[in-house]
Coordinates of C-alpha atoms (C1' of nucleotides) in Angstrom, one line a residue:
Chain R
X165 CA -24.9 -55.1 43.9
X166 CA -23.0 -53.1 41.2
X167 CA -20.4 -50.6 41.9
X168 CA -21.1 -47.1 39.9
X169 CA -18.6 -45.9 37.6
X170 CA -16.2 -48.4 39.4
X171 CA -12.5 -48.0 37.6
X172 CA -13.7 -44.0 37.6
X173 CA -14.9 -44.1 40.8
X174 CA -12.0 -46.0 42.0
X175 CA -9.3 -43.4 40.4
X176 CA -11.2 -40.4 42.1
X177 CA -10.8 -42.3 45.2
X178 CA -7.1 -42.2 44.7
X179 CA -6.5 -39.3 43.7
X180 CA -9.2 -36.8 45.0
X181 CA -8.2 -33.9 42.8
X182 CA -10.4 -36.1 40.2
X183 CA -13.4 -35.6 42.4
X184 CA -15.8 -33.8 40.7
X185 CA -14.2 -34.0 37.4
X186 CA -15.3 -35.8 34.4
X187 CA -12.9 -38.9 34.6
X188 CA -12.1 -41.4 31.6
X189 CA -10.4 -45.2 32.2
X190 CA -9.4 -46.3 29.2
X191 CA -6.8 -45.2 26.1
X192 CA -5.4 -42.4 25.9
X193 CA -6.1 -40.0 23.6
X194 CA -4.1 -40.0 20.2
X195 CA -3.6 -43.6 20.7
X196 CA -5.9 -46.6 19.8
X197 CA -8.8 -47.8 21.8
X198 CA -12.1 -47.2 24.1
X199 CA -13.3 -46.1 27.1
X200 CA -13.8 -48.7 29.7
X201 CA -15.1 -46.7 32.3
X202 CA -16.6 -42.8 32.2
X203 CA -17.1 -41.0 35.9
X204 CA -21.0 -39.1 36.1
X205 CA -19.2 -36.3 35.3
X206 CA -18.0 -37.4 32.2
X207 CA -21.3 -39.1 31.3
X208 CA -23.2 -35.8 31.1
X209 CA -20.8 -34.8 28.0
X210 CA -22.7 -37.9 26.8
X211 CA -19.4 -40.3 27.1
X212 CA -20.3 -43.9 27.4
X213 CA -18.1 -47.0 27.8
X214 CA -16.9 -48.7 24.7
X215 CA -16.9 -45.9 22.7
X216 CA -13.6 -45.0 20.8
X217 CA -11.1 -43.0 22.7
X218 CA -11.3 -40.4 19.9
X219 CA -14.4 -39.4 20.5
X220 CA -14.6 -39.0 24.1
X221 CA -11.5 -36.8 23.4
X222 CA -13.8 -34.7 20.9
X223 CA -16.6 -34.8 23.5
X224 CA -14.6 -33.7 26.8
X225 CA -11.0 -32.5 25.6
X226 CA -10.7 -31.3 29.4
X227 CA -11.4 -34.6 30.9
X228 CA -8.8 -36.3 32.6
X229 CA -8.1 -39.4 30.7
X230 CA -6.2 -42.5 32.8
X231 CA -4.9 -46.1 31.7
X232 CA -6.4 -48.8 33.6
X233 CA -5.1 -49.8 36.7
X234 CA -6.3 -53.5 37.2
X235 CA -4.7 -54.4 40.3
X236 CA -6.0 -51.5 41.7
X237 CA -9.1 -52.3 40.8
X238 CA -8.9 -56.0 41.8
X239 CA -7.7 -54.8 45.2
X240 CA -11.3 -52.8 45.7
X241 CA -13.2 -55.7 44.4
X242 CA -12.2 -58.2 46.8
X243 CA -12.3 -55.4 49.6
X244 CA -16.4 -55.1 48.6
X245 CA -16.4 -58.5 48.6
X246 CA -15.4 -58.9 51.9
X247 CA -17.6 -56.3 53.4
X248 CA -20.6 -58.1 51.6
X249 CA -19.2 -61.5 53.3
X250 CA -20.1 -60.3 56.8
X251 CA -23.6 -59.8 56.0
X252 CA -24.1 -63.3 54.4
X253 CA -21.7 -66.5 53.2
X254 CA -24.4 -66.4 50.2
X255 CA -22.6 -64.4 47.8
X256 CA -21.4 -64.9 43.8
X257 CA -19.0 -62.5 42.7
X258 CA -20.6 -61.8 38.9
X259 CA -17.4 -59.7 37.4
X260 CA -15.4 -57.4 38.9
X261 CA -17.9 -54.6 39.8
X262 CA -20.8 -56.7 40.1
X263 CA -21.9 -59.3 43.1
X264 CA -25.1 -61.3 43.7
X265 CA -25.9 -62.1 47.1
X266 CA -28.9 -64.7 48.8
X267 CA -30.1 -62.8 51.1
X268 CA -33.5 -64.5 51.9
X269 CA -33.4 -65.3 55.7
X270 CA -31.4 -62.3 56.2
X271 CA -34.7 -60.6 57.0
X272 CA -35.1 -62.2 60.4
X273 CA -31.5 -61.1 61.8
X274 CA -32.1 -57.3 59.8
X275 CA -35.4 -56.0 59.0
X276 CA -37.3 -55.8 55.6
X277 CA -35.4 -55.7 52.3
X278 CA -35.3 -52.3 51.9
X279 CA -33.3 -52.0 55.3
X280 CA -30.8 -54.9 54.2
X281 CA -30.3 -53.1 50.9
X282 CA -29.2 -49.8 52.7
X283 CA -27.3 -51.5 55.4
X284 CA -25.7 -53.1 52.5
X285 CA -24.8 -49.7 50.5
X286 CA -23.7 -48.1 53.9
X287 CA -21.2 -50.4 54.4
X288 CA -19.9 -50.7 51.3
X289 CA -19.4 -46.8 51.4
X290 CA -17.8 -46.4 54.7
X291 CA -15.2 -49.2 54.0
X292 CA -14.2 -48.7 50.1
X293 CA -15.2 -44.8 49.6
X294 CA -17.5 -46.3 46.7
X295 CA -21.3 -45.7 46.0
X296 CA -23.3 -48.9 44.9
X297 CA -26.3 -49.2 43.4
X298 CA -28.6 -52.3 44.7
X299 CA -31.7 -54.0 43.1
X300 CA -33.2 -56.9 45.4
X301 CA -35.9 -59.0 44.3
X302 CA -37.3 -62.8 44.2
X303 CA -34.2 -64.0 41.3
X304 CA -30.9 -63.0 39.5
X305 CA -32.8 -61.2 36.6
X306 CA -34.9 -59.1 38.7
X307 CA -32.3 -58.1 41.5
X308 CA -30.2 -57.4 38.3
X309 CA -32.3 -55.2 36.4
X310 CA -33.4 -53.4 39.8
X311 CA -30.0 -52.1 40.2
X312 CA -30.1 -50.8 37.1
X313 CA -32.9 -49.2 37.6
X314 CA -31.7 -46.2 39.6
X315 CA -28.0 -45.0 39.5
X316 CA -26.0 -43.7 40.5
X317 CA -26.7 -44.9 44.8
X318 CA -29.5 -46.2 44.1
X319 CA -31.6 -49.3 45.6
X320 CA -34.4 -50.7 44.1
X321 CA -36.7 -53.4 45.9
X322 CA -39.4 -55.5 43.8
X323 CA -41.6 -57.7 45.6
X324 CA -42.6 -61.1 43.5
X325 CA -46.2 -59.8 43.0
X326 CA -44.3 -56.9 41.2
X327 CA -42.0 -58.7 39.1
X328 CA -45.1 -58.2 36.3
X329 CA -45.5 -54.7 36.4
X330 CA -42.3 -53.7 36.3
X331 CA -40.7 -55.6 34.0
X332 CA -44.0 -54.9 31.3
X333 CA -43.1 -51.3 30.2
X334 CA -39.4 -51.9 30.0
X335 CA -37.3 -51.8 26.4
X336 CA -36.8 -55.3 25.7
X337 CA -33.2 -54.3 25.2
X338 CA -32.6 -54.3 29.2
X339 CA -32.9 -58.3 29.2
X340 CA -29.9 -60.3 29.5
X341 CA -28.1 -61.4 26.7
X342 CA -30.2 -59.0 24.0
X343 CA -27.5 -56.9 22.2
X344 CA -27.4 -54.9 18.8
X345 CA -27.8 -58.1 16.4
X346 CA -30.9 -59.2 18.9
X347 CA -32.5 -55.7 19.2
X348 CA -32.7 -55.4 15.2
X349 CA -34.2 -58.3 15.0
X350 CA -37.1 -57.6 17.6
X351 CA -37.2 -53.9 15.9
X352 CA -38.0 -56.0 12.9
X353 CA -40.8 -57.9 14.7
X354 CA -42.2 -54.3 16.1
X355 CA -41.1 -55.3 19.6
X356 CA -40.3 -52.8 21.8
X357 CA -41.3 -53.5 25.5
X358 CA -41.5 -56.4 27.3
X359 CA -45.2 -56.1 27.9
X360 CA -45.3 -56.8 23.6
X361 CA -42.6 -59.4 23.8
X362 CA -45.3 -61.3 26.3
X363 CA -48.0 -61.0 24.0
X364 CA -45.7 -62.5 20.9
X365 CA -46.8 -65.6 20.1
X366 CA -43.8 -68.1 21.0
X367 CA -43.9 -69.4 17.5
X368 CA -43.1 -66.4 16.6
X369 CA -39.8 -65.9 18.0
X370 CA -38.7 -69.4 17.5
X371 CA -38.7 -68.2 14.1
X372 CA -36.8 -65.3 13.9
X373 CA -34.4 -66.2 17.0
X374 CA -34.3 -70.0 17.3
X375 CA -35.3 -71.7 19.6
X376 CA -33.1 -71.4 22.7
X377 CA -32.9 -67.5 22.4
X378 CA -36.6 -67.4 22.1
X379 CA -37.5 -69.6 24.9
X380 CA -34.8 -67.5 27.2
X381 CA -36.0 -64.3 26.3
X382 CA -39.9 -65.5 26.7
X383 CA -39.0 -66.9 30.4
X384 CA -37.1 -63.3 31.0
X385 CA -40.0 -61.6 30.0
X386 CA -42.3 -63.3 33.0
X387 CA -39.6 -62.7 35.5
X388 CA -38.7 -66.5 35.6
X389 CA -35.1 -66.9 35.6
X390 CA -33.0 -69.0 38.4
X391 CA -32.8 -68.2 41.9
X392 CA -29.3 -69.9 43.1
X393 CA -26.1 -67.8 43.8
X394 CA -23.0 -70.4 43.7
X395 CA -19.9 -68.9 44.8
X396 CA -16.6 -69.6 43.6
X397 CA -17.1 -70.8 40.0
X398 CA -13.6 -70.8 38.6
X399 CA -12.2 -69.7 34.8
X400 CA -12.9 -71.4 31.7
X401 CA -9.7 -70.2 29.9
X402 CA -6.8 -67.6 29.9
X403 CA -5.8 -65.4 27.3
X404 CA -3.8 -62.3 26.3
X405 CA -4.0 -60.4 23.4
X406 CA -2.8 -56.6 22.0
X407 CA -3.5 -54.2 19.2
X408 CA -0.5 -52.8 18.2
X409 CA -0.5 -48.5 17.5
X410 CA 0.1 -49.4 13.7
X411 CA -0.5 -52.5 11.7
X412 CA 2.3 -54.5 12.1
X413 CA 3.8 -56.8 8.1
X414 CA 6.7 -57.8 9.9
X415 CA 6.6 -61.8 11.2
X416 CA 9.4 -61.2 13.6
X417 CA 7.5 -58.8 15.4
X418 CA 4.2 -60.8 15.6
X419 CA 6.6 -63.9 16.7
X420 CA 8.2 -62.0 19.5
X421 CA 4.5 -60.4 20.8
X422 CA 3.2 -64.0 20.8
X423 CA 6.4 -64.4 22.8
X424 CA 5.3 -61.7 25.3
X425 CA 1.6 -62.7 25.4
X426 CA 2.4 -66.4 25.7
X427 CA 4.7 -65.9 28.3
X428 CA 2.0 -63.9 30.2
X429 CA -0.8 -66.7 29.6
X430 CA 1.3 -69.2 31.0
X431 CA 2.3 -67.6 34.2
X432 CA -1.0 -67.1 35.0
X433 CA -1.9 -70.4 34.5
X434 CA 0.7 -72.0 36.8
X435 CA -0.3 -69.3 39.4
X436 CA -3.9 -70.3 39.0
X437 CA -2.2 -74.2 38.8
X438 CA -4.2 -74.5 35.5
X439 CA -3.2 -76.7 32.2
X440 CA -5.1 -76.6 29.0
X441 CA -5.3 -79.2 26.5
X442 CA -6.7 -75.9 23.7
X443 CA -4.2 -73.4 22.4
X444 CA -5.9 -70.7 20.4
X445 CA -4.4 -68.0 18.5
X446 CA -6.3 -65.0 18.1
X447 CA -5.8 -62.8 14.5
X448 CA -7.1 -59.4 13.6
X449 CA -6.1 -57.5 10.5
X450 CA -6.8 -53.8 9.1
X451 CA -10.9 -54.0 8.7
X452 CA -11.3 -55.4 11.4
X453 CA -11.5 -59.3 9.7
X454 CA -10.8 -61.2 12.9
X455 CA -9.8 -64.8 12.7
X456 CA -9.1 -67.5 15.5
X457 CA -7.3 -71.0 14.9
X458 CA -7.2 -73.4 17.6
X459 CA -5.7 -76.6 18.7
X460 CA -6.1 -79.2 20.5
X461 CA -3.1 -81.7 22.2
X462 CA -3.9 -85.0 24.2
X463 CA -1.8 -83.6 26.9
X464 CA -2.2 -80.2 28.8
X465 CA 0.2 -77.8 29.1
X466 CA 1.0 -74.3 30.9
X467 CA 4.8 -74.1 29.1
X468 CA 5.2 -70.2 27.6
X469 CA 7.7 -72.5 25.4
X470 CA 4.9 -75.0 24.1
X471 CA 2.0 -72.7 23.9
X472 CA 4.1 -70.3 21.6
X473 CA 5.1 -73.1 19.4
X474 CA 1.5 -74.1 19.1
X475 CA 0.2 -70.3 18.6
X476 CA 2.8 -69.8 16.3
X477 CA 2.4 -73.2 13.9
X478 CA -1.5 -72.1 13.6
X479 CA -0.3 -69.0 12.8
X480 CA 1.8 -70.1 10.0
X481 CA -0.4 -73.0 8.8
X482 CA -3.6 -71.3 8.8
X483 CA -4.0 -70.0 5.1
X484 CA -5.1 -66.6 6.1
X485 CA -5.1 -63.1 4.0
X486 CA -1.4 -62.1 4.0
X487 CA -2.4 -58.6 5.1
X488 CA -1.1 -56.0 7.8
X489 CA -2.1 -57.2 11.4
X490 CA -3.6 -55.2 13.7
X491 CA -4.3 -57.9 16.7
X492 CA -2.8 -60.7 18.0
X493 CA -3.3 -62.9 20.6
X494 CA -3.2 -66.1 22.5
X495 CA -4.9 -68.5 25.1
X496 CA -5.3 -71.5 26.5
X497 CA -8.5 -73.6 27.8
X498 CA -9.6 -76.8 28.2
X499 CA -8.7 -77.9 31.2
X500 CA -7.7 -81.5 32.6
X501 CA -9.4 -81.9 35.6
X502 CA -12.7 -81.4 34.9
X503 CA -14.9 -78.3 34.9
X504 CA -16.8 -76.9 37.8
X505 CA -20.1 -76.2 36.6
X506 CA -21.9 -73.3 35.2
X507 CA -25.1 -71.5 34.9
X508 CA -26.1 -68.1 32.5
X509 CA -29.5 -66.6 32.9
X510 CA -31.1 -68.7 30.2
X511 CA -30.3 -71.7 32.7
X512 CA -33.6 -72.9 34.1
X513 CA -33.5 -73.9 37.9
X514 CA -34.2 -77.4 39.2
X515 CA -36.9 -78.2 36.7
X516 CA -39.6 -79.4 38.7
X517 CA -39.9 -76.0 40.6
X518 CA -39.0 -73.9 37.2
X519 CA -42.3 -75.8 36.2
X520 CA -44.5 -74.7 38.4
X521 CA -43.2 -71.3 38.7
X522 CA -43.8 -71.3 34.7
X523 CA -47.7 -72.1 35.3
X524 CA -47.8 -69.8 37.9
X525 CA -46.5 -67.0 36.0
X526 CA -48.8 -68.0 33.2
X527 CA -51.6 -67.5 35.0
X528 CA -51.1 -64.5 36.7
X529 CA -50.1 -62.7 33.4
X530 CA -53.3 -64.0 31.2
X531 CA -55.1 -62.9 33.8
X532 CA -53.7 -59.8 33.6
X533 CA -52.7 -59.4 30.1
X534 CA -55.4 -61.2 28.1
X535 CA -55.2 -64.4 26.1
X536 CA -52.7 -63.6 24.1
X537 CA -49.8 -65.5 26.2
X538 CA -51.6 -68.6 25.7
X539 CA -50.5 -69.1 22.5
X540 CA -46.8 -69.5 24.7
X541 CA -45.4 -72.7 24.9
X542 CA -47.0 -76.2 25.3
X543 CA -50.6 -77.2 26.1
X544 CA -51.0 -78.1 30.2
X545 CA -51.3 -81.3 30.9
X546 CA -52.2 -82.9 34.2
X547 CA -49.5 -83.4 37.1
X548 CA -47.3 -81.7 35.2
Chain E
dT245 C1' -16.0 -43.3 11.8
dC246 C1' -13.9 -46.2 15.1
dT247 C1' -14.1 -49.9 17.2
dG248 C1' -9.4 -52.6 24.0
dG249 C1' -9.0 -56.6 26.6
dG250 C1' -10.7 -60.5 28.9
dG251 C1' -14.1 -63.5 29.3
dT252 C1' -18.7 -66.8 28.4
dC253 C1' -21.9 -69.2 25.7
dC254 C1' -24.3 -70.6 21.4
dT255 C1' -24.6 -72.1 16.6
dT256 C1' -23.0 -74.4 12.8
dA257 C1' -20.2 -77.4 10.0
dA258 C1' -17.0 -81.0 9.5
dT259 C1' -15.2 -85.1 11.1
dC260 C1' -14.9 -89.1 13.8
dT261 C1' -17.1 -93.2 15.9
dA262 C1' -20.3 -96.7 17.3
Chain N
dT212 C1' -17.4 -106.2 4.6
dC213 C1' -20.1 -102.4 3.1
dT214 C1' -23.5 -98.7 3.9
dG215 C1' -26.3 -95.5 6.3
dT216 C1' -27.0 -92.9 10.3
dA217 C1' -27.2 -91.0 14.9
dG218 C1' -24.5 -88.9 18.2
dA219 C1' -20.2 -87.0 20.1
dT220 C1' -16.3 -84.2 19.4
dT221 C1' -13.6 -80.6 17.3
dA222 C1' -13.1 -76.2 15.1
dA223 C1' -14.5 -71.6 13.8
dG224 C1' -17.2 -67.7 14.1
dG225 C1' -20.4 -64.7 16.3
dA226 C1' -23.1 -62.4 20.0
dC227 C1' -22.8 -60.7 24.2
dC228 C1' -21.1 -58.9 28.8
dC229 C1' -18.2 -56.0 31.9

DNA sequence: TCTGGGGTCCTTAATCTA
DNA sequence: TCTGTAGATTAAGGACCC
């Protein structure tokens, strides 16, 4: 499930003089930074998220621009999230806008997919105000790229036996984890869809991606990705950082924002009762040259008063270009009592089952697509 | 030309340790 | 005690996602 346009959508909700009007969370104009969220309307004057706050001003001067309001937005998330809870326990929040949910048994109590998908979208609608667009199918990747298949409102279904044809004419850079560095590389290798990625000899990409990247994005392109939604997965680390409206020469000012921002880090910490044993401190100067330094203590700590000393002694001791800064920031991570764990979408599921689903997919695509996925991966062996 | 903020994970290199 | 080495840990940077 992903929530369209959700800041946008959210601010229109609020303030329903917005509604209908091209909407853009994010900077303001005149000052530094990007849009983080564009309403449809805005999208047709061809603003997209990330890009500078400039240019959506050039595109749209009309367009009412907002600031971000993430407690707001917070508030809406955990709302959807409880609306999703009554239809199943089953259910991984993925970011802010974005939830998987295990629906299989569901089907007994509701109907066929298609009918949980709607029920799901209704609800979410009548509570929140917000459209959602829904992609169900047999594992994270596919439900995933179903619900970017049609949006705004929309809900996709793909059956297993399905999985094949509809991932085949897709640009490989829908998969997961394929950005700009990743799609020059596969425009290099005349890739384009998925259907040629299966037919690339495995070799192949090993050599131009390594070998992690190339055995994720060669399991992406048969569907095979894992199946397991674990809820509740906790943070990895905390951080705070700011670009300042000019570059800032003067130490005393970077010393008192790592004040600031290391006073923010560690109040959230204590409110999430987290202690890191890493303090990092986070540098950016005119260019764009970004530099980290990081540290790591035998103890933990979520003191503003520690972390600051630490931020600040990397900052001093870390022989960088003496040069006007643009960014700084700070975080902590690392923490003491162990880490819950984690999956991506590269992570295989329980291996035995990821095997067989492998063979099964092999087969069912050289039959389809010819011999040249045979060349993929390691000769079958018996039992295995 | 302009590129925020808050995250995760991966790769690589240097260093430590058995 | 010296030496080579495999493996773990730390540190830095980069790609990517929302």
């Amino acid at each position: 499930m992903d929530l369209d346009a959700f800041f946008a959508s959210v601010e229109q909700q609020k303030h329903p003089e917005y509604q209908g009007r091209p909407v853009v969370v994010g900077a303001q104009p005149g000052q530094r930074g990007v849009v983080a969220a564009a309403s449809y309307e805005a999208r047709r004057h061809g603003i997209r998220s990330a890009m500078p706050i400039a240019e959506a001003y050039r595109r749209c001067p009309d367009a009412v621009f907002v600031r971000p309001d993430m407690d707001r937005y917070r508030q809406y998330s955990r709302h959807v999230l409880e609306v999703l809870e009554t239809l199943s326990p089953r259910i991984e929040a993925a970011s802010i806008d974005e939830a998987y949910m295990d629906v299989s048994g569901l089907e007994k109590l509701m109907g066929p997919p298609e009918i949980i998908g709607r029920e799901i979208k209704q609800r979410i609608h009548t509570e929140t105000g917000l459209t959602a667009s829904v992609g169900i199918g047999p594992n994270r990747l596919i439900a995933k790229l179903g619900s970017d298949y049609r949006k705004p409102d929309g809900l996709t279904v793909i059956a297993p036996q399905q999985v094949l044809d509809f991932l085949a004419p897709m640009p490989v850079a829908n998969l997961r984890g394929l950005g700009r560095q990743t799609q020059k590389i596969f425009e290099r290798l005349g890739i384009e869809t998925v259907e040629q990625l299966r037919t690339t000899p495995l070799q192949r990409l090993q050599q131009h991606l390594g070998e992690k990247a190339a055995a994720g994005f060669s399991r992406q392109a048969l569907g095979i990705a894992p199946d397991v939604i674990h809820s509740g997965q906790g943070r990895k680390s905390i951080s705070k950082e700011t670009t300042y409206g000019a570059d800032v020469r003067d130490t005393t000012v970077l010393h008192d924002t790592l004040r600031r921002l290391s006073a923010d880090v560690a109040r959230t910490a204590r409110k999430e009762g987290l202690s890191g044993r890493v303090v990092t401190m986070k540098i950016r100067f005119a260019g764009f040259e970004t530099y980290t330094r990081q540290y790591k203590s035998t103890t933990s700590t979520h003191d503003e008063r520690e972390i600051l000393k630490t931020a600040w002694r990397l900052f001093q001791d870390s022989k960088l270009p003496k040069k006007p800064v643009r960014l700084i920031g700070v975080g902590i991570s690392d923490w003491q009592d162990g880490q819950p764990a984690q999956t991506d979408l590269f992570e295989q599921p329980r291996q035995q089952e990821d095997d067989k689903q492998v063979l099964k997919t092999i087969d069912a695509v050289s039959e389809k697509f010819g011999k040249g996925l045979l060349q993929v991966g390691a000769p079958r062996k018996q039992g295995q």
